[in-house]
PDB file of C-alpha atoms in Angstrom:
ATOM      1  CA  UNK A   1      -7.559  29.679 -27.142  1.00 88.00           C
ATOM      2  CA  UNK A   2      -5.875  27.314 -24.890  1.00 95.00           C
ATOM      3  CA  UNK A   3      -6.288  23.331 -26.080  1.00 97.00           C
ATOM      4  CA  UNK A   4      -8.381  21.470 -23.930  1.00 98.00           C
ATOM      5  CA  UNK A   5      -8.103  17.429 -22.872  1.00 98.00           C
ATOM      6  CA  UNK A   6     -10.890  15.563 -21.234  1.00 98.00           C
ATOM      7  CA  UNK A   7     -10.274  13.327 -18.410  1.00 98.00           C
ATOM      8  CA  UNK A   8     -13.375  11.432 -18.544  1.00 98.00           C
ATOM      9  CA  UNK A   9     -14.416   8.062 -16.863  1.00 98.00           C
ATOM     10  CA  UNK A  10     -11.929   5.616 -14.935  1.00 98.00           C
ATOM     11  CA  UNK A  11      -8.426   7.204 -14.189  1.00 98.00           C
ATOM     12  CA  UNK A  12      -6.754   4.143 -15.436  1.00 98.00           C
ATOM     13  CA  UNK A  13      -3.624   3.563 -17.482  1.00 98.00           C
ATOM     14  CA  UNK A  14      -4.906   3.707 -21.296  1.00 98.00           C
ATOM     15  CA  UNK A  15      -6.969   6.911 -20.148  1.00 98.00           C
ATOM     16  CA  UNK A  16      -3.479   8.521 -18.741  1.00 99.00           C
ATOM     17  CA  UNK A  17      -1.599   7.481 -21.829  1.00 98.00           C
ATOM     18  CA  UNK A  18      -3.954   9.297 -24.260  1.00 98.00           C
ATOM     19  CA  UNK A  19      -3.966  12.523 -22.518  1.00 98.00           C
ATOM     20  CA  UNK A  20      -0.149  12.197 -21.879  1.00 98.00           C
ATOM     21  CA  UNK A  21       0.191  11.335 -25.832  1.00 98.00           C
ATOM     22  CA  UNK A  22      -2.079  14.291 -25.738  1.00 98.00           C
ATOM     23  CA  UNK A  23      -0.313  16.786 -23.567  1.00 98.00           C
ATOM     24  CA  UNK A  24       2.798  15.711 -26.172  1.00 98.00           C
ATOM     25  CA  UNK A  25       1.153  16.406 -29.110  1.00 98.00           C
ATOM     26  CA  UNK A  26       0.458  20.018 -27.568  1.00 98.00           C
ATOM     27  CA  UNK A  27       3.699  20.777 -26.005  1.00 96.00           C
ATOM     28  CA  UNK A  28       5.587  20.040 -29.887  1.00 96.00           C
ATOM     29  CA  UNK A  29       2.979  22.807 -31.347  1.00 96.00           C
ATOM     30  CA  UNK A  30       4.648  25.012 -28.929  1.00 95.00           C
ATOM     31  CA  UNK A  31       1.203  25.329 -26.444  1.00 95.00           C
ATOM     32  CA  UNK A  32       2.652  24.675 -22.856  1.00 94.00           C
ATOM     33  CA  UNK A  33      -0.531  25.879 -21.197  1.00 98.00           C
ATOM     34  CA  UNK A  34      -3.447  22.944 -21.384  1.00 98.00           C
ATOM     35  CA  UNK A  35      -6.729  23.284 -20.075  1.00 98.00           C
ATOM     36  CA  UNK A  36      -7.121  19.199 -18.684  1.00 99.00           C
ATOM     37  CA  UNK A  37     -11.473  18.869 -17.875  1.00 99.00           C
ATOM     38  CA  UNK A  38     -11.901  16.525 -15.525  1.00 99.00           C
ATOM     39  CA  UNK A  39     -14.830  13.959 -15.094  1.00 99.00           C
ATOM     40  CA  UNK A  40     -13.982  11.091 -13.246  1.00 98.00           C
ATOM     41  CA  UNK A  41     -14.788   9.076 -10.184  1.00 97.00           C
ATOM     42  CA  UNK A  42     -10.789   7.823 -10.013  1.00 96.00           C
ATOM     43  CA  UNK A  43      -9.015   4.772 -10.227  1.00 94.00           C
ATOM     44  CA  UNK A  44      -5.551   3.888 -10.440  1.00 93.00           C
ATOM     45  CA  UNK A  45      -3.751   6.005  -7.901  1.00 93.00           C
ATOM     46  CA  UNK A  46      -0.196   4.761  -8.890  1.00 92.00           C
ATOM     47  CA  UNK A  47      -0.754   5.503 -12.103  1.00 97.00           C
ATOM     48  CA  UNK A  48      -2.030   8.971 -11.523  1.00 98.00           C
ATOM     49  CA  UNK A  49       0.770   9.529  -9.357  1.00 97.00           C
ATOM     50  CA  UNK A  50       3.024   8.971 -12.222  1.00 98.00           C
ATOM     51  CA  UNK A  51       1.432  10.985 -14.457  1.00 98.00           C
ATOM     52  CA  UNK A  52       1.571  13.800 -12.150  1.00 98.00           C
ATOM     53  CA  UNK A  53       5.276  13.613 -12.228  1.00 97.00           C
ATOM     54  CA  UNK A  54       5.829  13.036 -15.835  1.00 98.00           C
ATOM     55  CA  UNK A  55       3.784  16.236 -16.483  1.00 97.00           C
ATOM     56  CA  UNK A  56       5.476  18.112 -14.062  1.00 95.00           C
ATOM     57  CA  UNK A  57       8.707  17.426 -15.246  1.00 96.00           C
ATOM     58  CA  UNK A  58       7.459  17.985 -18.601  1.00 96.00           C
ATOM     59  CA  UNK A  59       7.399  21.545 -18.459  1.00 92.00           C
ATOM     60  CA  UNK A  60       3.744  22.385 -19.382  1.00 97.00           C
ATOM     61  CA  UNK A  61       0.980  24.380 -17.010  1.00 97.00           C
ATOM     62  CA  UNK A  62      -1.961  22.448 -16.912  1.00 98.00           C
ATOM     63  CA  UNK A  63      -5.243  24.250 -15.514  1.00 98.00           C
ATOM     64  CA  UNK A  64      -7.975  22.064 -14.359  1.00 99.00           C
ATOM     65  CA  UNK A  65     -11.941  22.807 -15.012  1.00 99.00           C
ATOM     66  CA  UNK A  66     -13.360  20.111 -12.242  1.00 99.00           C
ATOM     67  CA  UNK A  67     -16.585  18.718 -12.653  1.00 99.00           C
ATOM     68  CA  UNK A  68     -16.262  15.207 -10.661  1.00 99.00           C
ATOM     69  CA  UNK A  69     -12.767  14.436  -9.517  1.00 99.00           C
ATOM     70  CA  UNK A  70     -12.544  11.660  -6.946  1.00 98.00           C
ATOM     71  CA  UNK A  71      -9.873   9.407  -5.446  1.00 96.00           C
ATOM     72  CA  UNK A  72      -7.005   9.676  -8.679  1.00 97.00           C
ATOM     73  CA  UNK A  73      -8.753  11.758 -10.027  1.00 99.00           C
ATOM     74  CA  UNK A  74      -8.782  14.088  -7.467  1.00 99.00           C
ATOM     75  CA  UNK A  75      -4.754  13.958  -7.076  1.00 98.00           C
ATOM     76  CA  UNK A  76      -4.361  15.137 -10.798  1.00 99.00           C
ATOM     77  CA  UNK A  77      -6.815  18.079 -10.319  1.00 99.00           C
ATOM     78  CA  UNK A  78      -4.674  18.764  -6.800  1.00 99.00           C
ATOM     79  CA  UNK A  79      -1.696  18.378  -8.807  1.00 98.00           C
ATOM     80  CA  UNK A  80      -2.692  21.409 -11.926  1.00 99.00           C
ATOM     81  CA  UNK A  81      -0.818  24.649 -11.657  1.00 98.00           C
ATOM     82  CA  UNK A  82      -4.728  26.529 -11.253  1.00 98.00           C
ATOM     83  CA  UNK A  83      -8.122  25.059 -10.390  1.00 99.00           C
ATOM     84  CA  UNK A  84     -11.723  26.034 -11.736  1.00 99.00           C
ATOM     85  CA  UNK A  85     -14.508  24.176 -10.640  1.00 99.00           C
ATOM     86  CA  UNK A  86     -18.212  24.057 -11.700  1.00 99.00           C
ATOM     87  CA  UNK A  87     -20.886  25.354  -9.559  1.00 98.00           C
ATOM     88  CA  UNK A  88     -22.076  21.891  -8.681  1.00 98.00           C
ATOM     89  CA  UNK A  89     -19.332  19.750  -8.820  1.00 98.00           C
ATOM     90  CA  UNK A  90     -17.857  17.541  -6.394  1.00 99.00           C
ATOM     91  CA  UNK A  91     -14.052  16.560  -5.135  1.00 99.00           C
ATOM     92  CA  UNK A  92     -13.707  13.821  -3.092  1.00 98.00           C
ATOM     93  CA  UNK A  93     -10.208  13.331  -1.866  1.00 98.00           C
ATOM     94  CA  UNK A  94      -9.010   9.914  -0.420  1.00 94.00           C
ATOM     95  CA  UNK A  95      -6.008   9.200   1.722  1.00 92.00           C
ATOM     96  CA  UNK A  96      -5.073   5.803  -0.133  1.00 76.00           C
ATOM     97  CA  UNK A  97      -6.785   2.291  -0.017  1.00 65.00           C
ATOM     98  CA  UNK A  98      -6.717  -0.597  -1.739  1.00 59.00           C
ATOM     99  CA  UNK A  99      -9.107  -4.176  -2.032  1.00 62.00           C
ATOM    100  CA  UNK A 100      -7.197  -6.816  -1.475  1.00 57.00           C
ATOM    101  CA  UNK A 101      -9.227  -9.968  -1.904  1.00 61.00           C
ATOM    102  CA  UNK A 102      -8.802 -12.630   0.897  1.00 60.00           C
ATOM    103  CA  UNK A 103      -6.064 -14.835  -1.233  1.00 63.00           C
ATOM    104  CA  UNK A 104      -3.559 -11.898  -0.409  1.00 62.00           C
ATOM    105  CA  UNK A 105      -3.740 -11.885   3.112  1.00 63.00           C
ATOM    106  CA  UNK A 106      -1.628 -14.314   5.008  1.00 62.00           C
ATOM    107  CA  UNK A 107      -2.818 -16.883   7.475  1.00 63.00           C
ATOM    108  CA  UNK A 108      -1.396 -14.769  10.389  1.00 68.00           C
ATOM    109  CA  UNK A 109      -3.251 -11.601   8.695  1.00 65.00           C
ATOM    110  CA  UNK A 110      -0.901  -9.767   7.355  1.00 66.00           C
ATOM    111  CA  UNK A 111      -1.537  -7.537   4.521  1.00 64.00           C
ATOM    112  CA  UNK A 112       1.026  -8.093   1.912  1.00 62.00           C
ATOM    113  CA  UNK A 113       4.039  -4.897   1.851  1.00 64.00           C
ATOM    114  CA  UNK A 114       3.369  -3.559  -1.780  1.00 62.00           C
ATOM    115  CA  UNK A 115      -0.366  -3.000  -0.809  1.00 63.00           C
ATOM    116  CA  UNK A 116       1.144  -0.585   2.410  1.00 66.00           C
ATOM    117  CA  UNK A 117       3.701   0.937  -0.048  1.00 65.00           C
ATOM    118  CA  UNK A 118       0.733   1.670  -2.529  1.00 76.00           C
ATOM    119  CA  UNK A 119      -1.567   3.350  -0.138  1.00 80.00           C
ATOM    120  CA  UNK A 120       1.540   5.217   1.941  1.00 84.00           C
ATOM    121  CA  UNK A 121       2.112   6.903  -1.847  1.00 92.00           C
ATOM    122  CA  UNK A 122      -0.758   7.633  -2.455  1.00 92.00           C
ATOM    123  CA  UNK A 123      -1.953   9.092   1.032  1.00 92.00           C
ATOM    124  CA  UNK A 124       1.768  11.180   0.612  1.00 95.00           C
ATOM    125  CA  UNK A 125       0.851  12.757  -2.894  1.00 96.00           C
ATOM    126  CA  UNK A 126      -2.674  13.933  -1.786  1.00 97.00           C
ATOM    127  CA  UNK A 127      -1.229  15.507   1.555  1.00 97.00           C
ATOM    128  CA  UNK A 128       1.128  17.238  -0.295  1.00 97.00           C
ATOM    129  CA  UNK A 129      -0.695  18.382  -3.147  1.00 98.00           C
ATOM    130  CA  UNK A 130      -2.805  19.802  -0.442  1.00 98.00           C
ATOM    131  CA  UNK A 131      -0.129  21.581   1.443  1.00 97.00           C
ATOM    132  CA  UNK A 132       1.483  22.791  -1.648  1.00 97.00           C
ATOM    133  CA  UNK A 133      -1.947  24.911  -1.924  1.00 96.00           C
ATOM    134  CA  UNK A 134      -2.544  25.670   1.241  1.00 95.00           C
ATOM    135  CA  UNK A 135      -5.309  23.764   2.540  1.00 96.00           C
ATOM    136  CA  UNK A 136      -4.287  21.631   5.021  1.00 94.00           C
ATOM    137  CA  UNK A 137      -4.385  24.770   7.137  1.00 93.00           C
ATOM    138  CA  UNK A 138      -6.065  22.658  10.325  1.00 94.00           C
ATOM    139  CA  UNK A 139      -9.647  23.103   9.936  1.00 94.00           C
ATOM    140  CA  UNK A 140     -12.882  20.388  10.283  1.00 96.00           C
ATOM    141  CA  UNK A 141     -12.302  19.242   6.545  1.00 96.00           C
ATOM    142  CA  UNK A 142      -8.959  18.666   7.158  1.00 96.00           C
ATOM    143  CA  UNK A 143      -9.906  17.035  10.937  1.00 96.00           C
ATOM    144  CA  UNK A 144     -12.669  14.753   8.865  1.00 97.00           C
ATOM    145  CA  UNK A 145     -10.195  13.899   6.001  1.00 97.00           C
ATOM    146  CA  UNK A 146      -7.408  12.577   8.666  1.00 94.00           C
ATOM    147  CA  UNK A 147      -9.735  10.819  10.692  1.00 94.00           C
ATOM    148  CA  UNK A 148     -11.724   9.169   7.856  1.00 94.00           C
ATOM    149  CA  UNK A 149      -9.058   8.692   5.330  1.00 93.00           C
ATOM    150  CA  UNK A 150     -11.713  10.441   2.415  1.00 95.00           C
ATOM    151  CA  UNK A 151     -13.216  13.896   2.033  1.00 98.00           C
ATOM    152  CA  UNK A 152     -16.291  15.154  -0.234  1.00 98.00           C
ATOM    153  CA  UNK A 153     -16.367  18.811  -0.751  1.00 99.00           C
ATOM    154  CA  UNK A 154     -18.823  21.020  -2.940  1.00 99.00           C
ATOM    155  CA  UNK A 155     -17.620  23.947  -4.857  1.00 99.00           C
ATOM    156  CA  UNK A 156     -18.020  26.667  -2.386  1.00 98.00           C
ATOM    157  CA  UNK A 157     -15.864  24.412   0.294  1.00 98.00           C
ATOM    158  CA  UNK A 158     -13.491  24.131  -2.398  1.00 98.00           C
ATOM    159  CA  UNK A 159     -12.767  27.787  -2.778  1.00 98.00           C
ATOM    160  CA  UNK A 160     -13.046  28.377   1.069  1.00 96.00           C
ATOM    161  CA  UNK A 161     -10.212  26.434   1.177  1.00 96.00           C
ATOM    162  CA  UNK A 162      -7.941  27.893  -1.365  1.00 97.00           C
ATOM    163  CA  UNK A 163      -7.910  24.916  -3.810  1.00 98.00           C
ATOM    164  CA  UNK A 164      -9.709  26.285  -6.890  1.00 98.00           C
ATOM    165  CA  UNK A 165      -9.273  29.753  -7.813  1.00 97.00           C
ATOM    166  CA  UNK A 166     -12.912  30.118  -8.748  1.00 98.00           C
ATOM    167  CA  UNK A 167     -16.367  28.360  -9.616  1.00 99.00           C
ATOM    168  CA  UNK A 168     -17.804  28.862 -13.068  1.00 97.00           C
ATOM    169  CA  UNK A 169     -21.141  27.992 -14.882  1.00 83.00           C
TER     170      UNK A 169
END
């Protein structure tokens, strides 16, 4: 039986940090091949980005059982070597934003650099991830997702577009 880590609740950097210290702890035992469940509405995109290249450089094959993965969240399950998804779950895939509060933006409007730099990652990663796969074969998801900057899709979308492998449960 493969071990299994749960990505549950806010994608932030103590929740990467215990599945990395996780995915370690798995990889020493000689298990390169993780099941990673993931339940999350997202949050740090950075910081997801990161941890997608740590673990690919790490060596390991990570397969992804989605339930909820949105915004980060969504970018890790993009990232997993093979994708599973539950019959009614949901991935929502954003193209990068941040809040900047009204102190950040200068008199003359502009939006400081590292909050373009942030977003410009982060909108890279998720059209790659989706290209690596496959599915940003033009199509209306992919029209809605450019034009909107964020894309919902059930289950059976999911697998219509090639990025899960199958729906279970």
């Amino acid at each position: 039986m493969k071990p299994v880590i749960l990505l549950r609740g806010p994608v932030t950097e103590d929740s990467l940090d215990h599945a990395w210290r996780e995915i370690e702890y798995y990889k020493k035992r000689d298990e390169s091949d993780i099941v990673l469940i993931i339940d999350s509405q997202g949050g740090n995109g950075t910081k997801a980005i990161e941890f997608i290249e740590k673990v690919k450089d790490f060596g390991v094959n990570i397969a992804a059982k989605i339930y909820h993965a949105e915004s980060a969240a969504a970018l890790i399950a993009l990232a997993a070597n093979k994708r599973d998804m539950v019959a009614n779950g949901l991935l929502v895939i954003h193209l990068g934003s941040v809040q900047v509060e009204s102190c950040d933006i200068g008199y003359d409007c502009v939006i400081p650099q590292h909050f373009k730099v942030m977003t410009d990652e982060i909108r890279k990663m998720a059209l790659g991830l989706l290209d690596e796969i496959g599915a940003l074969k033009p199509s209306p998801y992919v029209d809605k997702l450019l034009a909107t900057n964020r894309l919902t899709l059930t289950a059976e979308q999911c697998l219509e577009l090639g990025i899960v492998d199958r729906i279970v449960g």
